[in-house]
Amino acid sequence: MAIKGEKSRAGLGRKLRMGMVGGGPGAFIGEVHRKAARMDGQVELAAGAFDIKPYRSKQMGRVLCLDRRRVYNDYQQMIEKEASLPAAERIDFVSITTPNNWHFPIARDFLKAGFHVMCEKPITLTLREAKELQKIVRQTRKVFGLMHTYTGYPMVKLGRDMVRQGDLGRILKIVVQYPQGWLIHPIERQGQPQAVWRTDPKQSGSAGCIGDIGSHAENLAEYISGLQIREICADITTFVKGRRLDDDGNCLLRFNKGAKGLLHSSQISIGEENNLAIWVYGDKRSLEWHQEHPNYLYVREIDGPVQVWRRGNDYVAAKSPAAGRATRIPFGHPEAYIEAFANIYGNFTDTIRARILRRKPTELELDFPKAEDGVRGMAFIETVVASSKSKRKWMKMKS
Ligand code: NAD
């Protein structure tokens, strides 16, 4: 098997240096980023401000065996000190893995200080901040990646390429769901760390469930179909008494080119874990993909048997070079969540490397979510909240 990215990655002759904000002791997604970014051996973790509490940031730095001079009390100190290091030592990019309220100020300040940024979703707390950040990305000309994980899966890329190649015909309908059940009880009141900030409007934003996971479903639907949501009729609910943000949402969607759709996301659906799934119906064929069984893509036509496309086979890479590039091991050995993160990191860091080497990044390298996706995500969240409150119901997607 070829070594992944052998040609494009050899040129720089060193690993890219990564910094991280967030991902302290007991945090969820920071550790996933650390594992994924380093999966292909092209990135080293060099610095961090890992926790809102400085002593816990230091504690994390010790666990990660980092040079203690590069473990900071807060992100501002990190920017100041990293920027003053010689170019051959300072970090190339920072990954922001804090709760949502911190994404905007941290991303803005790192971009302005000359660092590339990988940011967790949703991009910011409001649509206005998202547009402001998009402007800063353009002005600073830094590489900005947004961790919409699910676009990193090879079979999602295959589905997108089938749509692009016209295999499905005209897209008529998209059904996308993201149910979970972990917030059926008010565990935020017992201090469950991931629940506490997700149910606090100051840290999470104007939406709970619809922002946390509905935005992933929106991004997946637009990525695979190549269409854009134009109008939304939404009904979001807070089922758990006393909770301050929605924990369930149901939306009717109208896309451009006449396609219609349904999106539901939920955190009170007992028994559901991370049951993200999508069905795209065209006038020639349909496709179906499940995040909990991500190595398979189902394709159906009106008068033939169901096709099951399986990750790791040569016919997948032949149909979709993007899917082939996002595959590390042969068929039958499952790849999943961390690899999807690693694929987004792979394209993001290849683009940074191209920038450093003054080479134009290829279309395959540029295949990762960016600030534009973040702006659409925030427009989706704010439109859903407005539609749900309004009596008029159908609302044009904000822009
Ligand atoms: P978490 O509560 O588990 O971890 C947050 C960490 O950030 C903690 O260590 C906390 O101390 C630290 N932190 C908070 N403010 C900070 C600051 N100003 N400076 C430094 N550190 C700070 O949260 P989580 O579940 O890991 O979620 C973090 C982010 O990741 C959220 O934006 C969430 O939406 C996103 N997320 C994305 C995915 C995905 O699939 N892409 C999955 C889960 C979470």
CSV table of C-alpha atoms and ligand atoms in Angstrom, one decimal:
chain,number,residue,atom,x,y,z
A,1,MET,CA,0.0,0.0,0.0
A,2,ALA,CA,1.2,3.5,-0.8
A,3,ILE,CA,2.1,5.7,2.2
A,4,LYS,CA,-0.7,8.2,2.6
A,5,GLY,CA,0.2,11.6,1.2
A,6,GLU,CA,3.7,10.5,0.4
A,7,LYS,CA,4.3,12.9,-2.4
A,8,SER,CA,2.6,16.1,-1.1
A,9,ARG,CA,4.0,15.7,2.4
A,10,ALA,CA,7.6,15.0,1.7
A,11,GLY,CA,8.5,18.6,0.6
A,12,LEU,CA,8.5,20.4,3.9
A,13,GLY,CA,10.9,18.0,5.6
A,14,ARG,CA,9.4,18.6,9.1
A,15,LYS,CA,6.2,18.1,11.0
A,16,LEU,CA,3.8,20.9,11.4
A,17,ARG,CA,3.7,22.3,15.0
A,18,MET,CA,0.2,22.3,16.6
A,19,GLY,CA,-1.0,24.3,19.5
A,20,MET,CA,-4.3,23.7,21.3
A,21,VAL,CA,-6.7,25.8,23.3
A,22,GLY,CA,-9.2,23.6,25.4
A,23,GLY,CA,-9.0,19.9,25.8
A,24,GLY,CA,-8.0,19.9,29.5
A,25,PRO,CA,-8.3,17.0,31.9
A,26,GLY,CA,-11.7,15.3,31.5
A,27,ALA,CA,-12.6,17.2,28.3
A,28,PHE,CA,-14.2,15.3,25.4
A,29,ILE,CA,-13.1,16.5,22.0
A,30,GLY,CA,-9.6,17.9,22.6
A,31,GLU,CA,-8.1,14.4,23.0
A,32,VAL,CA,-9.9,13.3,19.8
A,33,HIS,CA,-8.2,16.2,18.0
A,34,ARG,CA,-4.8,15.4,19.5
A,35,LYS,CA,-5.0,11.8,18.3
A,36,ALA,CA,-6.5,12.6,14.9
A,37,ALA,CA,-4.1,15.4,14.0
A,38,ARG,CA,-1.1,13.2,14.7
A,39,MET,CA,-2.5,10.0,13.1
A,40,ASP,CA,-0.4,10.3,9.9
A,41,GLY,CA,2.8,11.4,11.6
A,42,GLN,CA,2.8,14.8,10.0
A,43,VAL,CA,2.0,16.9,13.1
A,44,GLU,CA,3.5,17.3,16.5
A,45,LEU,CA,1.8,18.9,19.5
A,46,ALA,CA,4.1,21.7,20.7
A,47,ALA,CA,2.0,24.0,23.0
A,48,GLY,CA,-1.3,24.6,24.6
A,49,ALA,CA,-3.6,26.5,27.0
A,50,PHE,CA,-5.6,23.4,27.7
A,51,ASP,CA,-8.1,24.5,30.4
A,52,ILE,CA,-10.0,27.5,31.7
A,53,LYS,CA,-8.1,26.9,35.0
A,54,PRO,CA,-4.3,27.5,34.6
A,55,TYR,CA,-3.4,24.7,37.1
A,56,ARG,CA,-5.4,22.2,35.0
A,57,SER,CA,-3.7,23.4,31.9
A,58,LYS,CA,-0.3,22.6,33.5
A,59,GLN,CA,-1.6,19.3,34.7
A,60,MET,CA,-2.6,18.4,31.0
A,61,GLY,CA,0.8,19.6,29.8
A,62,ARG,CA,2.5,17.2,32.2
A,63,VAL,CA,0.3,14.3,31.0
A,64,LEU,CA,1.2,15.1,27.4
A,65,CYS,CA,4.9,15.4,28.3
A,66,LEU,CA,5.1,18.9,26.8
A,67,ASP,CA,7.9,21.4,27.5
A,68,ARG,CA,6.4,23.3,30.5
A,69,ARG,CA,7.5,26.6,29.0
A,70,ARG,CA,5.0,26.0,26.2
A,71,VAL,CA,2.1,25.2,28.5
A,72,TYR,CA,0.2,28.4,29.1
A,73,ASN,CA,-2.2,29.9,31.6
A,74,ASP,CA,-4.5,31.2,29.0
A,75,TYR,CA,-4.8,31.7,25.2
A,76,GLN,CA,-3.7,35.3,25.3
A,77,GLN,CA,-0.4,34.4,27.0
A,78,MET,CA,0.0,31.6,24.5
A,79,ILE,CA,-0.4,34.0,21.5
A,80,GLU,CA,2.1,36.5,23.0
A,81,LYS,CA,4.7,33.9,23.9
A,82,GLU,CA,4.4,31.8,20.7
A,83,ALA,CA,4.5,34.9,18.5
A,84,SER,CA,7.8,35.9,20.1
A,85,LEU,CA,9.5,32.6,19.5
A,86,PRO,CA,11.8,32.1,16.4
A,87,ALA,CA,9.8,31.0,13.3
A,88,ALA,CA,11.5,27.6,13.4
A,89,GLU,CA,10.0,26.9,16.9
A,90,ARG,CA,6.6,28.6,17.1
A,91,ILE,CA,3.4,26.7,16.4
A,92,ASP,CA,2.1,26.7,12.8
A,93,PHE,CA,-1.5,26.4,13.7
A,94,VAL,CA,-3.8,26.2,16.7
A,95,SER,CA,-6.8,23.9,17.3
A,96,ILE,CA,-9.7,25.5,19.3
A,97,THR,CA,-11.6,22.9,21.3
A,98,THR,CA,-13.3,25.0,23.9
A,99,PRO,CA,-17.1,25.5,24.4
A,100,ASN,CA,-18.7,27.7,21.7
A,101,ASN,CA,-18.6,31.1,23.4
A,102,TRP,CA,-14.8,31.1,23.2
A,103,HIS,CA,-14.4,30.2,19.5
A,104,PHE,CA,-14.8,33.7,18.1
A,105,PRO,CA,-12.3,35.6,20.3
A,106,ILE,CA,-9.7,32.9,20.3
A,107,ALA,CA,-9.9,32.3,16.5
A,108,ARG,CA,-9.9,36.1,15.8
A,109,ASP,CA,-6.8,36.7,18.0
A,110,PHE,CA,-4.8,33.8,16.6
A,111,LEU,CA,-5.6,34.7,13.0
A,112,LYS,CA,-4.6,38.3,13.6
A,113,ALA,CA,-1.4,37.2,15.2
A,114,GLY,CA,-0.5,35.2,12.0
A,115,PHE,CA,-1.4,31.6,13.0
A,116,HIS,CA,-3.6,29.2,11.0
A,117,VAL,CA,-6.6,28.0,12.9
A,118,MET,CA,-8.7,24.8,13.2
A,119,CYS,CA,-11.8,25.5,15.1
A,120,GLU,CA,-14.6,23.4,16.6
A,121,LYS,CA,-18.2,23.9,15.4
A,122,PRO,CA,-20.4,25.9,15.7
A,123,ILE,CA,-18.0,28.5,14.4
A,124,THR,CA,-19.1,31.2,16.8
A,125,LEU,CA,-22.0,32.2,19.1
A,126,THR,CA,-23.9,34.3,16.6
A,127,LEU,CA,-24.2,34.8,12.8
A,128,ARG,CA,-22.8,38.3,13.1
A,129,GLU,CA,-19.6,37.0,14.7
A,130,ALA,CA,-19.4,34.2,12.1
A,131,LYS,CA,-19.5,36.8,9.3
A,132,GLU,CA,-16.9,38.9,11.1
A,133,LEU,CA,-14.6,35.9,11.5
A,134,GLN,CA,-15.0,35.0,7.8
A,135,LYS,CA,-13.9,38.6,7.0
A,136,ILE,CA,-10.8,38.2,9.2
A,137,VAL,CA,-9.9,34.9,7.6
A,138,ARG,CA,-10.0,36.7,4.2
A,139,GLN,CA,-8.0,39.7,5.4
A,140,THR,CA,-5.3,37.7,7.2
A,141,ARG,CA,-5.1,35.0,4.3
A,142,LYS,CA,-4.6,32.3,6.9
A,143,VAL,CA,-5.9,28.8,6.5
A,144,PHE,CA,-9.1,28.2,8.6
A,145,GLY,CA,-10.7,24.8,9.1
A,146,LEU,CA,-13.9,24.0,10.9
A,147,MET,CA,-14.4,20.6,12.4
A,148,HIS,CA,-17.6,19.4,10.8
A,149,THR,CA,-16.4,15.8,11.3
A,150,TYR,CA,-18.8,13.9,9.2
A,151,THR,CA,-17.5,15.4,5.9
A,152,GLY,CA,-14.3,13.5,6.6
A,153,TYR,CA,-15.8,10.1,6.1
A,154,PRO,CA,-14.7,8.3,2.9
A,155,MET,CA,-18.2,7.0,2.1
A,156,VAL,CA,-19.7,10.5,2.6
A,157,LYS,CA,-17.1,11.8,0.0
A,158,LEU,CA,-18.2,8.9,-2.3
A,159,GLY,CA,-21.8,9.9,-1.9
A,160,ARG,CA,-21.0,13.5,-2.7
A,161,ASP,CA,-19.1,12.4,-5.8
A,162,MET,CA,-22.0,10.2,-7.0
A,163,VAL,CA,-24.3,13.2,-6.7
A,164,ARG,CA,-21.7,15.4,-8.6
A,165,GLN,CA,-21.3,12.8,-11.3
A,166,GLY,CA,-25.1,12.7,-11.9
A,167,ASP,CA,-25.7,9.1,-10.7
A,168,LEU,CA,-28.7,10.1,-8.6
A,169,GLY,CA,-30.2,12.4,-11.3
A,170,ARG,CA,-32.0,15.5,-10.1
A,171,ILE,CA,-32.2,15.6,-6.3
A,172,LEU,CA,-35.8,15.6,-5.1
A,173,LYS,CA,-35.7,14.9,-1.4
A,174,ILE,CA,-33.1,14.8,1.5
A,175,VAL,CA,-33.9,13.2,4.9
A,176,VAL,CA,-31.3,13.7,7.6
A,177,GLN,CA,-31.5,12.8,11.3
A,178,TYR,CA,-29.2,13.2,14.3
A,179,PRO,CA,-30.9,11.7,17.4
A,180,GLN,CA,-29.1,11.1,20.7
A,181,GLY,CA,-30.6,10.3,24.1
A,182,TRP,CA,-28.0,11.3,26.7
A,183,LEU,CA,-29.8,14.5,27.8
A,184,ILE,CA,-33.1,12.8,28.8
A,185,HIS,CA,-32.4,13.7,32.4
A,186,PRO,CA,-31.3,17.1,33.7
A,187,ILE,CA,-27.7,16.0,34.2
A,188,GLU,CA,-26.5,19.6,33.9
A,189,ARG,CA,-27.9,20.1,37.4
A,190,GLN,CA,-25.6,17.4,38.7
A,191,GLY,CA,-22.6,19.2,37.1
A,192,GLN,CA,-22.0,16.8,34.2
A,193,PRO,CA,-19.3,19.0,32.5
A,194,GLN,CA,-20.3,18.5,28.8
A,195,ALA,CA,-24.0,19.1,29.7
A,196,VAL,CA,-23.4,22.2,31.8
A,197,TRP,CA,-22.2,24.4,29.1
A,198,ARG,CA,-24.3,22.9,26.3
A,199,THR,CA,-27.5,23.9,28.1
A,200,ASP,CA,-26.3,27.4,29.0
A,201,PRO,CA,-27.2,30.1,26.4
A,202,LYS,CA,-24.2,32.2,27.4
A,203,GLN,CA,-21.8,29.4,26.5
A,204,SER,CA,-23.7,27.4,23.9
A,205,GLY,CA,-25.6,30.2,22.0
A,206,SER,CA,-29.2,30.7,21.0
A,207,ALA,CA,-29.8,26.9,20.5
A,208,GLY,CA,-29.0,23.7,22.4
A,209,CYS,CA,-29.5,20.5,20.5
A,210,ILE,CA,-30.1,22.2,17.1
A,211,GLY,CA,-26.7,24.0,17.4
A,212,ASP,CA,-24.8,21.2,18.9
A,213,ILE,CA,-25.8,18.4,16.5
A,214,GLY,CA,-28.5,19.8,14.2
A,215,SER,CA,-25.8,21.9,12.6
A,216,HIS,CA,-23.8,18.8,11.8
A,217,ALA,CA,-26.9,17.4,10.0
A,218,GLU,CA,-27.3,20.6,8.1
A,219,ASN,CA,-23.7,20.6,7.0
A,220,LEU,CA,-23.8,16.9,6.0
A,221,ALA,CA,-26.9,17.5,3.9
A,222,GLU,CA,-25.4,20.4,2.0
A,223,TYR,CA,-22.1,18.7,1.6
A,224,ILE,CA,-23.4,15.5,0.1
A,225,SER,CA,-26.2,17.1,-2.0
A,226,GLY,CA,-24.2,20.2,-3.2
A,227,LEU,CA,-27.5,22.0,-2.6
A,228,GLN,CA,-28.2,24.8,-0.1
A,229,ILE,CA,-31.1,25.2,2.3
A,230,ARG,CA,-33.2,28.2,1.3
A,231,GLU,CA,-36.2,28.1,3.6
A,232,ILE,CA,-37.0,26.4,7.0
A,233,CYS,CA,-40.1,25.6,8.9
A,234,ALA,CA,-39.0,24.5,12.4
A,235,ASP,CA,-40.4,23.3,15.7
A,236,ILE,CA,-37.9,23.1,18.5
A,237,THR,CA,-38.8,22.0,22.0
A,238,THR,CA,-37.3,21.8,25.5
A,239,PHE,CA,-38.7,18.6,26.9
A,240,VAL,CA,-36.7,18.5,30.2
A,241,LYS,CA,-38.3,20.8,32.7
A,242,GLY,CA,-36.1,23.8,33.8
A,243,ARG,CA,-33.6,23.3,30.9
A,244,ARG,CA,-32.8,26.7,29.3
A,245,LEU,CA,-32.2,25.5,25.7
A,246,ASP,CA,-34.0,23.2,23.2
A,247,ASP,CA,-33.3,19.4,23.5
A,248,ASP,CA,-35.2,18.4,20.4
A,249,GLY,CA,-35.8,19.9,17.0
A,250,ASN,CA,-37.9,19.0,13.8
A,251,CYS,CA,-37.5,21.0,10.6
A,252,LEU,CA,-39.0,21.0,7.1
A,253,LEU,CA,-36.5,22.2,4.5
A,254,ARG,CA,-36.7,23.7,1.1
A,255,PHE,CA,-33.4,23.6,-0.9
A,256,ASN,CA,-32.4,25.4,-4.0
A,257,LYS,CA,-33.3,23.7,-7.3
A,258,GLY,CA,-36.6,22.6,-5.9
A,259,ALA,CA,-35.4,19.9,-3.5
A,260,LYS,CA,-37.4,19.3,-0.3
A,261,GLY,CA,-36.2,17.9,3.0
A,262,LEU,CA,-36.6,16.9,6.6
A,263,LEU,CA,-34.1,17.3,9.4
A,264,HIS,CA,-34.5,16.2,12.9
A,265,SER,CA,-32.1,16.2,15.8
A,266,SER,CA,-32.7,15.2,19.4
A,267,GLN,CA,-30.9,14.7,22.7
A,268,ILE,CA,-33.9,13.2,24.5
A,269,SER,CA,-34.5,10.1,22.2
A,270,ILE,CA,-33.8,7.3,24.7
A,271,GLY,CA,-31.6,4.6,23.4
A,272,GLU,CA,-30.1,6.6,20.5
A,273,GLU,CA,-26.3,7.1,20.7
A,274,ASN,CA,-25.0,9.0,17.7
A,275,ASN,CA,-27.5,7.9,15.1
A,276,LEU,CA,-26.7,10.4,12.4
A,277,ALA,CA,-28.0,9.2,9.1
A,278,ILE,CA,-28.9,10.6,5.7
A,279,TRP,CA,-31.0,9.6,2.7
A,280,VAL,CA,-30.7,11.4,-0.6
A,281,TYR,CA,-33.4,10.7,-3.2
A,282,GLY,CA,-32.8,11.6,-6.8
A,283,ASP,CA,-35.0,10.9,-9.9
A,284,LYS,CA,-32.6,8.1,-11.0
A,285,ARG,CA,-31.2,6.6,-7.7
A,286,SER,CA,-31.1,7.2,-4.0
A,287,LEU,CA,-28.3,6.8,-1.4
A,288,GLU,CA,-28.3,6.1,2.3
A,289,TRP,CA,-25.4,6.4,4.9
A,290,HIS,CA,-25.3,5.8,8.6
A,291,GLN,CA,-22.6,7.3,10.9
A,292,GLU,CA,-22.8,4.3,13.2
A,293,HIS,CA,-22.0,2.0,10.3
A,294,PRO,CA,-19.8,4.3,8.3
A,295,ASN,CA,-17.9,1.9,6.1
A,296,TYR,CA,-21.0,1.2,3.9
A,297,LEU,CA,-22.9,3.4,1.4
A,298,TYR,CA,-26.2,2.0,0.1
A,299,VAL,CA,-27.4,2.9,-3.4
A,300,ARG,CA,-30.8,1.9,-4.7
A,301,GLU,CA,-32.6,2.2,-8.1
A,302,ILE,CA,-36.2,1.5,-9.0
A,303,ASP,CA,-35.7,-1.8,-10.7
A,304,GLY,CA,-32.5,-3.3,-9.4
A,305,PRO,CA,-31.1,-4.9,-6.3
A,306,VAL,CA,-29.6,-2.7,-3.5
A,307,GLN,CA,-25.9,-1.9,-4.0
A,308,VAL,CA,-23.7,-1.8,-1.0
A,309,TRP,CA,-20.5,0.1,-1.7
A,310,ARG,CA,-17.8,-0.9,0.8
A,311,ARG,CA,-14.9,1.3,2.0
A,312,GLY,CA,-11.4,0.2,1.1
A,313,ASN,CA,-12.2,-1.4,-2.2
A,314,ASP,CA,-10.5,-0.1,-5.4
A,315,TYR,CA,-13.8,0.6,-7.0
A,316,VAL,CA,-14.5,3.2,-4.4
A,317,ALA,CA,-11.2,5.1,-5.0
A,318,ALA,CA,-11.8,4.8,-8.8
A,319,LYS,CA,-15.2,6.4,-8.4
A,320,SER,CA,-14.1,9.0,-5.9
A,321,PRO,CA,-10.4,9.9,-5.5
A,322,ALA,CA,-11.4,12.0,-2.4
A,323,ALA,CA,-12.8,8.8,-0.8
A,324,GLY,CA,-9.7,6.8,-1.8
A,325,ARG,CA,-7.4,9.5,-0.3
A,326,ALA,CA,-9.4,9.4,2.9
A,327,THR,CA,-8.8,5.6,3.4
A,328,ARG,CA,-5.9,4.2,5.4
A,329,ILE,CA,-6.4,0.5,5.8
A,330,PRO,CA,-8.0,-2.2,3.6
A,331,PHE,CA,-11.6,-3.2,3.6
A,332,GLY,CA,-13.0,-5.2,6.4
A,333,HIS,CA,-11.0,-3.4,9.1
A,334,PRO,CA,-13.4,-0.7,10.1
A,335,GLU,CA,-12.4,3.0,10.0
A,336,ALA,CA,-14.6,5.5,11.7
A,337,TYR,CA,-14.7,8.7,13.9
A,338,ILE,CA,-11.1,9.4,14.7
A,339,GLU,CA,-10.1,8.7,11.1
A,340,ALA,CA,-12.8,11.1,9.9
A,341,PHE,CA,-11.2,13.8,12.1
A,342,ALA,CA,-7.8,12.8,10.8
A,343,ASN,CA,-9.0,13.2,7.2
A,344,ILE,CA,-10.1,16.7,7.9
A,345,TYR,CA,-6.7,17.4,9.5
A,346,GLY,CA,-4.9,15.8,6.6
A,347,ASN,CA,-6.5,18.2,4.0
A,348,PHE,CA,-6.2,21.2,6.4
A,349,THR,CA,-2.5,20.6,7.1
A,350,ASP,CA,-1.7,19.7,3.4
A,351,THR,CA,-3.2,23.1,2.6
A,352,ILE,CA,-1.0,24.8,5.2
A,353,ARG,CA,2.0,22.9,3.9
A,354,ALA,CA,1.2,24.1,0.3
A,355,ARG,CA,1.0,27.6,1.6
A,356,ILE,CA,4.4,27.4,3.3
A,357,LEU,CA,5.9,25.9,0.1
A,358,ARG,CA,4.2,28.6,-2.0
A,359,ARG,CA,2.3,26.0,-4.0
A,360,LYS,CA,-1.3,26.2,-5.0
A,361,PRO,CA,-3.3,23.5,-2.9
A,362,THR,CA,-5.1,21.0,-5.0
A,363,GLU,CA,-8.9,20.6,-5.1
A,364,LEU,CA,-8.5,17.4,-3.0
A,365,GLU,CA,-6.4,19.1,-0.4
A,366,LEU,CA,-8.9,22.0,-0.2
A,367,ASP,CA,-11.7,19.5,0.6
A,368,PHE,CA,-12.3,20.4,4.3
A,369,PRO,CA,-15.0,22.6,6.0
A,370,LYS,CA,-14.1,26.3,6.1
A,371,ALA,CA,-15.4,29.7,7.4
A,372,GLU,CA,-18.2,29.7,4.7
A,373,ASP,CA,-19.6,26.5,6.2
A,374,GLY,CA,-19.5,28.1,9.6
A,375,VAL,CA,-21.5,31.1,8.4
A,376,ARG,CA,-24.1,28.7,6.9
A,377,GLY,CA,-24.2,26.8,10.1
A,378,MET,CA,-24.9,29.9,12.1
A,379,ALA,CA,-27.5,31.1,9.6
A,380,PHE,CA,-29.2,27.7,9.9
A,381,ILE,CA,-29.2,27.8,13.7
A,382,GLU,CA,-30.6,31.4,13.9
A,383,THR,CA,-33.2,30.7,11.2
A,384,VAL,CA,-34.4,27.5,13.0
A,385,VAL,CA,-34.8,29.4,16.3
A,386,ALA,CA,-36.6,32.3,14.6
A,387,SER,CA,-38.9,30.0,12.7
A,388,SER,CA,-39.8,28.0,15.8
A,389,LYS,CA,-40.7,31.2,17.7
A,390,SER,CA,-42.7,32.7,14.8
A,391,LYS,CA,-46.4,32.1,13.9
A,392,ARG,CA,-45.5,32.5,10.3
A,393,LYS,CA,-43.3,29.4,10.4
A,394,TRP,CA,-41.7,29.3,6.9
A,395,MET,CA,-38.7,31.5,7.0
A,396,LYS,CA,-36.0,32.3,4.5
A,397,MET,CA,-32.6,31.1,5.6
A,398,LYS,CA,-30.7,34.1,7.0
A,399,SER,CA,-27.6,35.2,5.2
B,1,NAD,P1,-15.7,19.9,27.2
B,1,NAD,O1,-16.5,20.6,28.2
B,1,NAD,O2,-15.5,18.4,27.3
B,1,NAD,O3,-14.2,20.5,27.1
B,1,NAD,C1,-14.0,21.9,27.0
B,1,NAD,C2,-12.6,22.2,27.5
B,1,NAD,O4,-12.3,23.5,27.1
B,1,NAD,C3,-12.4,22.1,29.0
B,1,NAD,O5,-11.1,21.5,29.2
B,1,NAD,C4,-12.3,23.5,29.4
B,1,NAD,O6,-11.6,23.7,30.6
B,1,NAD,C5,-11.6,24.2,28.3
B,1,NAD,N1,-11.8,25.6,28.2
B,1,NAD,C6,-13.0,26.3,28.3
B,1,NAD,N2,-12.7,27.6,28.2
B,1,NAD,C7,-11.4,27.7,27.9
B,1,NAD,C8,-10.6,28.8,27.6
B,1,NAD,N3,-11.0,30.1,27.5
B,1,NAD,N4,-9.2,28.6,27.4
B,1,NAD,C9,-8.8,27.3,27.5
B,1,NAD,N5,-9.5,26.2,27.7
B,1,NAD,C10,-10.8,26.4,27.9
B,1,NAD,O7,-16.4,20.2,25.8
B,1,NAD,P2,-16.4,19.3,24.5
B,1,NAD,O8,-17.5,18.4,24.5
B,1,NAD,O9,-15.0,18.8,24.3
B,1,NAD,O10,-16.7,20.4,23.4
B,1,NAD,C11,-15.8,21.4,23.0
B,1,NAD,C12,-16.2,22.0,21.6
B,1,NAD,O11,-16.1,20.9,20.7
B,1,NAD,C13,-17.6,22.5,21.5
B,1,NAD,O12,-17.6,23.7,20.7
B,1,NAD,C14,-18.4,21.4,20.8
B,1,NAD,O13,-19.5,21.9,20.1
B,1,NAD,C15,-17.3,20.8,19.9
B,1,NAD,N6,-17.6,19.4,19.7
B,1,NAD,C16,-17.5,18.9,18.4
B,1,NAD,C17,-17.6,17.6,18.1
B,1,NAD,C18,-17.4,17.2,16.6
B,1,NAD,O14,-17.8,16.1,16.3
B,1,NAD,N7,-16.8,18.0,15.8
B,1,NAD,C19,-17.9,16.7,19.1
B,1,NAD,C20,-18.0,17.1,20.4
B,1,NAD,C21,-17.8,18.5,20.7
